[in-house]
Short mmCIF file of C-alpha atoms in Angstrom, two decimals:
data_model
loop_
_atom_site.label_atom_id
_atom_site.label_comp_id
_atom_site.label_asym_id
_atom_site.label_seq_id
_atom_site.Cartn_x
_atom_site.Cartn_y
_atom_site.Cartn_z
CA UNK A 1 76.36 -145.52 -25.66
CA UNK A 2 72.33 -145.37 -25.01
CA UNK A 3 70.72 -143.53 -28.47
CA UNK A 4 73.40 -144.25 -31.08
CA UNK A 5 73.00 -142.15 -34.45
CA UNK A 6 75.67 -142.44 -37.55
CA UNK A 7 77.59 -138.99 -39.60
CA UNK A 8 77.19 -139.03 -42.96
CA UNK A 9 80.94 -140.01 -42.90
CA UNK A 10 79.84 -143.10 -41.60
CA UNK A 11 80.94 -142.75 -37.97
CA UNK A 12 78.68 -143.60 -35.11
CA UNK A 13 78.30 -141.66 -32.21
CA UNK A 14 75.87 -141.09 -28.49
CA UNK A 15 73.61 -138.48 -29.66
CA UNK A 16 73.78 -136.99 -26.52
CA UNK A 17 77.74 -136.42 -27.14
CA UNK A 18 78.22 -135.50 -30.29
CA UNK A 19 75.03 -132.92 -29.60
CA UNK A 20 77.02 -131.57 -27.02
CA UNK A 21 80.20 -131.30 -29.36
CA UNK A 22 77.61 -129.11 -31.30
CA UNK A 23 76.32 -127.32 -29.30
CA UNK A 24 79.96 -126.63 -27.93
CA UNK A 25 80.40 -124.62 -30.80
CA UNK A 26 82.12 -127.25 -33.44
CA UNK A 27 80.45 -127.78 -36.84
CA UNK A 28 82.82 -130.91 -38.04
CA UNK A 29 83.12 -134.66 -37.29
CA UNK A 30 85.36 -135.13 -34.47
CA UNK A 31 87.03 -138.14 -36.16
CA UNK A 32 86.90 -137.09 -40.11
CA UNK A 33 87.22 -133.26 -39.74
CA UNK A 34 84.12 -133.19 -42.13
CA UNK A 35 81.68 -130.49 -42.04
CA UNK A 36 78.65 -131.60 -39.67
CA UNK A 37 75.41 -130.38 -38.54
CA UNK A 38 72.87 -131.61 -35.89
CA UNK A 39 70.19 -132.04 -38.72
CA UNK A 40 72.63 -135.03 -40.74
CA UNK A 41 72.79 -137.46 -38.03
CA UNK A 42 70.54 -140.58 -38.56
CA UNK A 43 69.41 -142.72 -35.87
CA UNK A 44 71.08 -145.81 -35.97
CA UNK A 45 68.02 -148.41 -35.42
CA UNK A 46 69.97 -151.75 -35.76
CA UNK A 47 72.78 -150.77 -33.17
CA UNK A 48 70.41 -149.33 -30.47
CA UNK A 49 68.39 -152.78 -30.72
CA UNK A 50 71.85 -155.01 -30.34
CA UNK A 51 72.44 -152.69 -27.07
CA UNK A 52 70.10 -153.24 -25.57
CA UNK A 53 69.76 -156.36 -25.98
CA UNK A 54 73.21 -156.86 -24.33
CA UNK A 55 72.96 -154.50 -21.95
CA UNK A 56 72.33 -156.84 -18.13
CA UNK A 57 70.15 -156.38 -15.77
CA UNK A 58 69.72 -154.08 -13.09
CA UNK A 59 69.70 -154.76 -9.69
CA UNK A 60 68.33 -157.96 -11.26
CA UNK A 61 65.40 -156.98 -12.75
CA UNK A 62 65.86 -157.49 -16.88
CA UNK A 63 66.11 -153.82 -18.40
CA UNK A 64 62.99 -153.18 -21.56
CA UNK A 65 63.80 -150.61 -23.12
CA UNK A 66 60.36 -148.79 -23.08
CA UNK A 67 60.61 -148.52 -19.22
CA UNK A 68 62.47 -145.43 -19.46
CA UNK A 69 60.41 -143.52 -22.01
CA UNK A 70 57.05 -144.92 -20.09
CA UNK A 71 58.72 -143.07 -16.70
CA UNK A 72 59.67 -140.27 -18.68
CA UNK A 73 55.97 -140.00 -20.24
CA UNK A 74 53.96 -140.00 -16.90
CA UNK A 75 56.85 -137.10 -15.17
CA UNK A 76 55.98 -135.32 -18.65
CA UNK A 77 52.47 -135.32 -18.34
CA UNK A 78 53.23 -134.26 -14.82
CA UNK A 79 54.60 -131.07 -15.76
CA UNK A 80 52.60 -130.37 -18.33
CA UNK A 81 49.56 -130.02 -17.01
CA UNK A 82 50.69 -128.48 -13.65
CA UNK A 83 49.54 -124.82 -13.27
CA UNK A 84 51.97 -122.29 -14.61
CA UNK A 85 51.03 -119.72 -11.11
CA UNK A 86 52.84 -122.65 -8.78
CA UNK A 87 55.40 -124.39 -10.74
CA UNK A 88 56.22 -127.59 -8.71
CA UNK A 89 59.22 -128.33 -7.68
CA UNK A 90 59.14 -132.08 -7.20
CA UNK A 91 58.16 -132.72 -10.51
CA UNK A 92 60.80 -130.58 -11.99
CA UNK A 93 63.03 -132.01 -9.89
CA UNK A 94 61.89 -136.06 -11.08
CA UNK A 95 61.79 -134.85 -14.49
CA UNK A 96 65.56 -133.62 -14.17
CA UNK A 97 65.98 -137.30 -12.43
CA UNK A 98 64.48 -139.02 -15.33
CA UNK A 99 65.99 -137.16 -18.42
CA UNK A 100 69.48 -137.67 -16.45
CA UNK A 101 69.42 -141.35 -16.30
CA UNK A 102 68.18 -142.21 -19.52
CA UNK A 103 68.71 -140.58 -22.77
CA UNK A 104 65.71 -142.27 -24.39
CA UNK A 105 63.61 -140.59 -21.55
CA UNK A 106 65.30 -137.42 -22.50
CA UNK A 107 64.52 -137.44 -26.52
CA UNK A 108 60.87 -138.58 -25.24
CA UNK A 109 60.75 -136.02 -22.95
CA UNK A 110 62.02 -132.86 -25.73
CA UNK A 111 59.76 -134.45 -28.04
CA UNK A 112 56.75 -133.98 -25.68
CA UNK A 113 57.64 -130.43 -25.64
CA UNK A 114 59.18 -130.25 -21.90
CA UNK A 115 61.32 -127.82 -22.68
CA UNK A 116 59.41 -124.92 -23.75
CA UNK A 117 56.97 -126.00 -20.45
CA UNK A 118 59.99 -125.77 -18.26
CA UNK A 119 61.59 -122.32 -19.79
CA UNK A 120 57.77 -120.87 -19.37
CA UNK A 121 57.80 -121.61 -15.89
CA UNK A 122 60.79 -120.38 -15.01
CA UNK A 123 59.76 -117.27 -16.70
CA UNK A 124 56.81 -117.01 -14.64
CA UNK A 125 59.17 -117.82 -10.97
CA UNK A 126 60.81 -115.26 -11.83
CA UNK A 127 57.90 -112.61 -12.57
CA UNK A 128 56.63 -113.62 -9.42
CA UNK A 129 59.24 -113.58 -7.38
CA UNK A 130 58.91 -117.43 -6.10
CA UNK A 131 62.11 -118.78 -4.44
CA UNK A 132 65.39 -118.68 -6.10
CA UNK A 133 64.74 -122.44 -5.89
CA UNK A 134 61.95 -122.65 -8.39
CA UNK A 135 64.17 -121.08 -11.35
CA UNK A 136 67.16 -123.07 -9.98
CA UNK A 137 65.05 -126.42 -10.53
CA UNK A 138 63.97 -125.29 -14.31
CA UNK A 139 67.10 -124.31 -14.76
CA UNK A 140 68.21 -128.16 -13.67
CA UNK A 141 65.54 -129.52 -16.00
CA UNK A 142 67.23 -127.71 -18.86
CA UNK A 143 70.62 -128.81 -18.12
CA UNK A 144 69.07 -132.55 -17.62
CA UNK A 145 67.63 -132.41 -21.22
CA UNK A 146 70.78 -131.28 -22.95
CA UNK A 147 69.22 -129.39 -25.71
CA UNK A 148 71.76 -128.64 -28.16
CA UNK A 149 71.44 -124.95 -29.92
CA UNK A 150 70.14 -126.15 -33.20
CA UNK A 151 67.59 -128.09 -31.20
CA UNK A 152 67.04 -124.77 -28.72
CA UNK A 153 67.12 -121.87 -31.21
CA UNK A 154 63.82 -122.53 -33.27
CA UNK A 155 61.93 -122.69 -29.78
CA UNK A 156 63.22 -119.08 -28.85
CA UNK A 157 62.57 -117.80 -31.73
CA UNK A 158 58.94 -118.98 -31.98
CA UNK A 159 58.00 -117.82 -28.42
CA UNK A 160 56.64 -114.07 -27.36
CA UNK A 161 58.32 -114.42 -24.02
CA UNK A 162 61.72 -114.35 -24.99
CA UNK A 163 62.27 -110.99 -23.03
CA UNK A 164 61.05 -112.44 -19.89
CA UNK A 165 63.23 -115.15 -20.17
CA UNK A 166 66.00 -112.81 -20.55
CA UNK A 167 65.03 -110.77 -17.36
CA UNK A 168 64.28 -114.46 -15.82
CA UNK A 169 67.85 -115.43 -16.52
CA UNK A 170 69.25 -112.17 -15.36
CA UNK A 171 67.73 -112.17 -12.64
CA UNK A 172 69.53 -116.10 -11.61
CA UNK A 173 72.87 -114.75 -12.74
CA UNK A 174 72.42 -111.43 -10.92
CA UNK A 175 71.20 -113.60 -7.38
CA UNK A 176 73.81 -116.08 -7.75
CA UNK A 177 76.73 -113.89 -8.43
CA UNK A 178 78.69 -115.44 -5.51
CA UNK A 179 81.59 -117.68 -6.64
CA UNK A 180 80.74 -121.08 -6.36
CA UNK A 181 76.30 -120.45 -5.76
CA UNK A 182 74.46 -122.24 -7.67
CA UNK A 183 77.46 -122.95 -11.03
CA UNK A 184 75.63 -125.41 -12.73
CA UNK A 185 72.70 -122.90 -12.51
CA UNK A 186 74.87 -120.29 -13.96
CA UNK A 187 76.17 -122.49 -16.50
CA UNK A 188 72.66 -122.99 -17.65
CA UNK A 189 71.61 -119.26 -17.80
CA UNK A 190 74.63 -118.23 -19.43
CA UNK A 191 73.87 -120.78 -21.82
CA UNK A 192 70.08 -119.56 -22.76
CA UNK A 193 71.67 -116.32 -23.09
CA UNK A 194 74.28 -117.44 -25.90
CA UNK A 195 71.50 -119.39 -28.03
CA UNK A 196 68.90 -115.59 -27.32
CA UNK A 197 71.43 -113.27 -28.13
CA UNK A 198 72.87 -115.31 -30.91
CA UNK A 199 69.67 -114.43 -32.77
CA UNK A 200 68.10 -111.70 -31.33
CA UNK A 201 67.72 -108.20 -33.67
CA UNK A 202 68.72 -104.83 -32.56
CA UNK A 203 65.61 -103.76 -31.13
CA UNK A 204 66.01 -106.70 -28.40
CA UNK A 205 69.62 -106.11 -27.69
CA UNK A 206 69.06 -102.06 -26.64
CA UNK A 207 66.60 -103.28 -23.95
CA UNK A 208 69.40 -105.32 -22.71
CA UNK A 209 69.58 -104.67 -18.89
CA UNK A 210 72.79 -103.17 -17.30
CA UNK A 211 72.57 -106.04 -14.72
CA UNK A 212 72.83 -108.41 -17.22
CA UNK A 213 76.36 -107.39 -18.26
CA UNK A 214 77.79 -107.50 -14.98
CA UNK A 215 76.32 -111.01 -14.21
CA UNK A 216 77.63 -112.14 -17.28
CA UNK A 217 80.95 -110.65 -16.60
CA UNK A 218 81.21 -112.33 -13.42
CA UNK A 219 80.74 -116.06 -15.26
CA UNK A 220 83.66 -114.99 -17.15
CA UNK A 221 85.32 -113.95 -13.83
CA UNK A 222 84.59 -116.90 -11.62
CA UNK A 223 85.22 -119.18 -14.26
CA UNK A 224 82.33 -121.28 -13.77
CA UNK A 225 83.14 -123.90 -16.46
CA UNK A 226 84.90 -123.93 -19.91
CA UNK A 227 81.40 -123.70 -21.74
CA UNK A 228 80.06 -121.02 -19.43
CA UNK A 229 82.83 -118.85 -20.11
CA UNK A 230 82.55 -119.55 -23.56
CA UNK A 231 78.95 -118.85 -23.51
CA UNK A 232 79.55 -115.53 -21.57
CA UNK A 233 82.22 -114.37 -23.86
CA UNK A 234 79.88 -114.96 -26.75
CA UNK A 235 76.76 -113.27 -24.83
CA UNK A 236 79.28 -109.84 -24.67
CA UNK A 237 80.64 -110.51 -28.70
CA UNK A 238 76.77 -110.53 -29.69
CA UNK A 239 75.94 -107.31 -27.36
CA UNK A 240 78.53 -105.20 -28.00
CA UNK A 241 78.18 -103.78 -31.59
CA UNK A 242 74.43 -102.49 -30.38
CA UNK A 243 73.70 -99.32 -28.99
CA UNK A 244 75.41 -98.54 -25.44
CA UNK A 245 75.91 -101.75 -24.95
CA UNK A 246 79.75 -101.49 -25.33
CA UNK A 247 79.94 -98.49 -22.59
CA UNK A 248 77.69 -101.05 -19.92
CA UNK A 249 79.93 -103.81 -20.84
CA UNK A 250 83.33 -102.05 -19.88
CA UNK A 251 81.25 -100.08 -17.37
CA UNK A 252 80.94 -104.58 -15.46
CA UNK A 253 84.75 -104.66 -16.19
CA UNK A 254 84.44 -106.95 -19.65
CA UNK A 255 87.84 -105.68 -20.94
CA UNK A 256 89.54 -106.34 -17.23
CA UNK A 257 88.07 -110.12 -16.89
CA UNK A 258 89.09 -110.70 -20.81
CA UNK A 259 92.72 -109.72 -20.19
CA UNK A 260 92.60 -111.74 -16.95
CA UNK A 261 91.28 -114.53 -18.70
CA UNK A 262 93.72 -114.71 -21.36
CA UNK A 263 96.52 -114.21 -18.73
CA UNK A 264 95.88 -116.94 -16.81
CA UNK A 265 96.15 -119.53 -19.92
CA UNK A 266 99.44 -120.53 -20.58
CA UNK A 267 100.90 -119.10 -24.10
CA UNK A 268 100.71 -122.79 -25.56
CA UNK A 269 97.61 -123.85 -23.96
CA UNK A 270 95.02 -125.71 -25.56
CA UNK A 271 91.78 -123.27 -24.75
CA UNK A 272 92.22 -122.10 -28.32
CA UNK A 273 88.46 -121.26 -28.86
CA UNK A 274 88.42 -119.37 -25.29
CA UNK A 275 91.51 -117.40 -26.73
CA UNK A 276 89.98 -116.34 -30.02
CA UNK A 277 86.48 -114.94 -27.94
CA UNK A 278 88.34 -112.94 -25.66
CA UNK A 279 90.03 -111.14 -28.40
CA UNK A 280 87.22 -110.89 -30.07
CA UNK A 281 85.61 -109.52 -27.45
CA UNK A 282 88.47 -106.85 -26.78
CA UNK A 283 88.83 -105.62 -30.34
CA UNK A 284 84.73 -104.62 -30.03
CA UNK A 285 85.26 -103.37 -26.79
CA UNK A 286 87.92 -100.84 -28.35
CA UNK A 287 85.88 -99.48 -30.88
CA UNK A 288 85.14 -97.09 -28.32
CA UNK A 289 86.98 -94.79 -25.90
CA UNK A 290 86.17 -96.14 -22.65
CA UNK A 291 87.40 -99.70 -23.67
CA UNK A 292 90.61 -98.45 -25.17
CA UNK A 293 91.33 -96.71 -21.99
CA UNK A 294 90.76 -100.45 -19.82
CA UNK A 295 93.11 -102.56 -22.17
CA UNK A 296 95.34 -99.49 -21.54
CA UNK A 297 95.09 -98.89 -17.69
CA UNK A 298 95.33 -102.74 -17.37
CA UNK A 299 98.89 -103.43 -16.00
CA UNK A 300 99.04 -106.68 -18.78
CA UNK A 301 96.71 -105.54 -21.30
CA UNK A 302 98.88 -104.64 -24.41
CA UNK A 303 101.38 -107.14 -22.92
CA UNK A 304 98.56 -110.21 -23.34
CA UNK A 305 97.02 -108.66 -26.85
CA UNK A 306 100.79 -108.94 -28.12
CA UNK A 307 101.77 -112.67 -26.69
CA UNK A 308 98.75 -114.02 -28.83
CA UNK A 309 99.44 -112.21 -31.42
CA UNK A 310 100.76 -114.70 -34.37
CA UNK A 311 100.78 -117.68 -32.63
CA UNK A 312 96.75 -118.72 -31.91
CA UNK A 313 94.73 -118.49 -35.33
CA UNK A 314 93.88 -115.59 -38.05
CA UNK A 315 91.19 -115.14 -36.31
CA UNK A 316 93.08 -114.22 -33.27
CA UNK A 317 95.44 -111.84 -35.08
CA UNK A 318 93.19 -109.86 -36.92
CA UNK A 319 91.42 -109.34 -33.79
CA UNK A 320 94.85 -108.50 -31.85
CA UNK A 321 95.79 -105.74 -34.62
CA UNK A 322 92.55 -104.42 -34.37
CA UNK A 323 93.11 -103.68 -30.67
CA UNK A 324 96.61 -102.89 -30.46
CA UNK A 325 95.78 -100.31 -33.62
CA UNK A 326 92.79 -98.92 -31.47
CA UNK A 327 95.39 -98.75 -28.33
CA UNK A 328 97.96 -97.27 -30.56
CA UNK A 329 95.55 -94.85 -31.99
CA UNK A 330 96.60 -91.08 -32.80
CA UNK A 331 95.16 -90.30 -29.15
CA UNK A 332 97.60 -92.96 -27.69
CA UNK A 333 99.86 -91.09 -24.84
CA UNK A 334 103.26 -91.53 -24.88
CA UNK A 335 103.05 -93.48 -21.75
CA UNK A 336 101.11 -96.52 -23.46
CA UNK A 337 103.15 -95.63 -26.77
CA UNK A 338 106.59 -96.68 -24.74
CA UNK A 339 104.75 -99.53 -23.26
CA UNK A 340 104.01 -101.31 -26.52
CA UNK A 341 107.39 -100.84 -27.45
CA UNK A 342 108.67 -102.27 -23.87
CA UNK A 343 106.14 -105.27 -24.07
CA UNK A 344 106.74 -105.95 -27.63
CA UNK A 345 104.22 -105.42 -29.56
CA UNK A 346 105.93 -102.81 -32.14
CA UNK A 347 108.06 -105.95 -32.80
CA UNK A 348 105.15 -108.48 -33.44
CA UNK A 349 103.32 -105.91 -35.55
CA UNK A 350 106.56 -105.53 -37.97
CA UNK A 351 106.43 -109.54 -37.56
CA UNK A 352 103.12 -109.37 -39.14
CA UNK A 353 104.08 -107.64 -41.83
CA UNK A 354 106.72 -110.45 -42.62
CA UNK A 355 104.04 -113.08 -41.68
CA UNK A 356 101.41 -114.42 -44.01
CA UNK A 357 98.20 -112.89 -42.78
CA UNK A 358 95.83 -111.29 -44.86
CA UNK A 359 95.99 -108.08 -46.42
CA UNK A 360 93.43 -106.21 -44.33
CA UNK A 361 95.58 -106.86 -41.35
CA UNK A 362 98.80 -106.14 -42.40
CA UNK A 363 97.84 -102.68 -43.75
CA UNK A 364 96.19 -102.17 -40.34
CA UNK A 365 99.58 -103.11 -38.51
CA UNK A 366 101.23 -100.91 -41.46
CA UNK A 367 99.24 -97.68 -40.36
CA UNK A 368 100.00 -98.04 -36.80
CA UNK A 369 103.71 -98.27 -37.21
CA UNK A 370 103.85 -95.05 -39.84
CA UNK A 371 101.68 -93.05 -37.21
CA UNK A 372 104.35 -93.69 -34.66
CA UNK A 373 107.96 -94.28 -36.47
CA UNK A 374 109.42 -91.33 -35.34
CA UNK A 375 108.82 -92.44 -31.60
CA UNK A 376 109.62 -96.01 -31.72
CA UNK A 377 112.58 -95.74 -34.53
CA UNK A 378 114.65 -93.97 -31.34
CA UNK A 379 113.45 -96.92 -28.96
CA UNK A 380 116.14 -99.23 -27.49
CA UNK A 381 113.29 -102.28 -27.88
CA UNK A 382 112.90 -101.54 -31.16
CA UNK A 383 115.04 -102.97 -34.17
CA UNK A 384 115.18 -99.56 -36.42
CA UNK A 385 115.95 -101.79 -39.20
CA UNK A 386 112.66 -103.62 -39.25
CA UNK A 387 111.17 -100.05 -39.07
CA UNK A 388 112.77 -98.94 -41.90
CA UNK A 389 113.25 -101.99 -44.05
CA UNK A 390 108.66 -102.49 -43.80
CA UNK A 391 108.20 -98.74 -43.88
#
């Protein structure tokens, strides 16, 4: 523990950790279950002082706790007054050094207004088309401060380049696409992306590049990291509803790499946030007919919808309804009609009648099995008493 700061439920933590259980996507204490928000922490003065006090020496010269922000002071100034037409490297790269190995440098360092600096030049790499490795080392620098979203959003929205920074970022995620090139770069972009999009009106989202979705598909693909799938999946959920936007995401294979996603997590696994997303992210994608046709033509689609069905959150199940009722629709073909019968999900949607989910939902599931009694009641996977005994 470096920068200690105390919950209004009285529980200490590192800022730089419980910022990054914000910015992960939590709004409660990880120890009281109490709502929490980035702007209630307090900095906790008298513990900070006792640390450092105890904390020895290194490499036996006696640690003063100014050092760090001094260092991280002359690397700001450093970047700060650099010229925007040549962003240099080196001192990106020492200011990534510095913010990494102390988190009083890094505060210091936010404070002095490094980040916007560091997202302007990678703005202008891009626009300029400077090595890969320019944008790759402001990309570092952003990672090295750890800006959580509270902390991130305000910035974006203030600044008149936020569509460069979008084409910027697309441009990183398009040129590292390869699995494994450049992650923690990835991880970064995708990351911009979430806290942008999060925000951003209609107007911006229709400008959205086609690019851009299959970049961001291919974080989800590759799984880069927890949080950059996450990120991704969130990127796609704020997209979708605008414009085209659905048709370019199934167009980069969204629907597929959701599916496969899901598939690949155990049915009791833990990645309960990464569940809820993805079936999110499914239930917009079949609000049109191109993405009910990929759940359908996907081998495991209606098959994965129905395993989380009742068993993740209500979240998750009025999301899986949604999709299996858009799958199910009164253009369903027999073919995918017998398969949802075969895989189960007639069953789980008579289970949700039983179940206690909300009304919305269960009249959803309700509709779906009236449209389509006559076909299932003669099914061999279907109990005709459930059919008849909720209908």
């Amino acid at each position: 523990m470096q920068d200690p700061v105390t919950a209004p439920t009285g529980i200490t933590y590192d800022r730089r950790a419980i910022e990054r259980w914000l910015a992960a996507g939590h709004a409660t204490c990880p120890v009281t279950g109490q709502p929490l928000a980035l702007a209630d922490l307090t900095p906790n003065h008298t513990l900070r002082r006792l640390i450092q006090s105890w904390r020895p020496p290194v490499g036996g010269v006696e640690h003063r706790p100014d050092d760090g922000v001094a260092a991280a002071d002359v690397v700001a100034k450093k970047l700060l007054c650099a010229s925007s037409s040549s962003p240099p490297v080196d001192v990106i790269r020492e200011a990534a050094d510095a913010a990494s190995r102390s988190d009083v440098a890094r505060r210091s360092m936010v404070d002095a207004g490094v980040l916007r600096r560091v997202l302007r030049l990678a703005v202008s790499s891009a626009k300029t088309k400077s090595s890969l490795q320019n944008v790759e080392a402001c990309l570092d620098l952003v990672r090295a401060l750890a800006v959580s979203g509270d902390e991130l959003r305000p910035l974006l929205v203030a600044d008149h380049h936020v569509h460069e920074l979008v084409d910027a970022l697309t441009d990183v995620l398009v040129a590292l696409v390869e699995p494994g090139a450049g992650d923690p770069a990835r991880a970064t972009a995708v990351k911009l992306l979430d806290s942008v999009t999060e925000f951003a009106g209609a107007p911006f989202m229709e400008r959205l590049r086609p690019e851009l979705f299959t970049a961001v598909t291919a974080v989800v693909r590759d799984r880069v990291s927890p949080g950059a799938t996450r990120s991704a999946l969130r990127v796609l959920l704020h997209a979708c509803p605008v414009g085209r936007n659905r048709a370019l995401a199934v167009e980069a294979g969204a629907a597929h790499e959701a599916i496969e996603l899901d598939l690949d997590a155990p049915p009791a696994s833990g990645v309960r946030r990464e569940t809820e997303l993805a079936m999110a992210v499914l239930a917009e994608l079949c609000a049109c007919a191109d993405g009910r046709a990929a759940v359908a033509a996907h081998p495991a689609g209606v098959a994965v919808v129905a395993r989380r069905l009742l068993r993740v959150s209500s979240a998750t199940d009025a999301c899986a309804v949604r999709v299996l009722a858009a799958v199910g629709g009164r253009a369903a073909s027999p073919e995918v009609l017998r398969e949802m019968a075969r895989v189960g999900a007639v069953g789980k949607l008579c289970c949700v009648l039983q179940a206690d989910c909300d009304v919305a939902v269960k009249e959803a599931a309700r509709a779906v099995l009236r449209l389509h009694s006559a076909v299932w009641s003669g099914s061999p996977c279907v109990s005709a008493y459930l059919l008849s005994r909720y209908l």
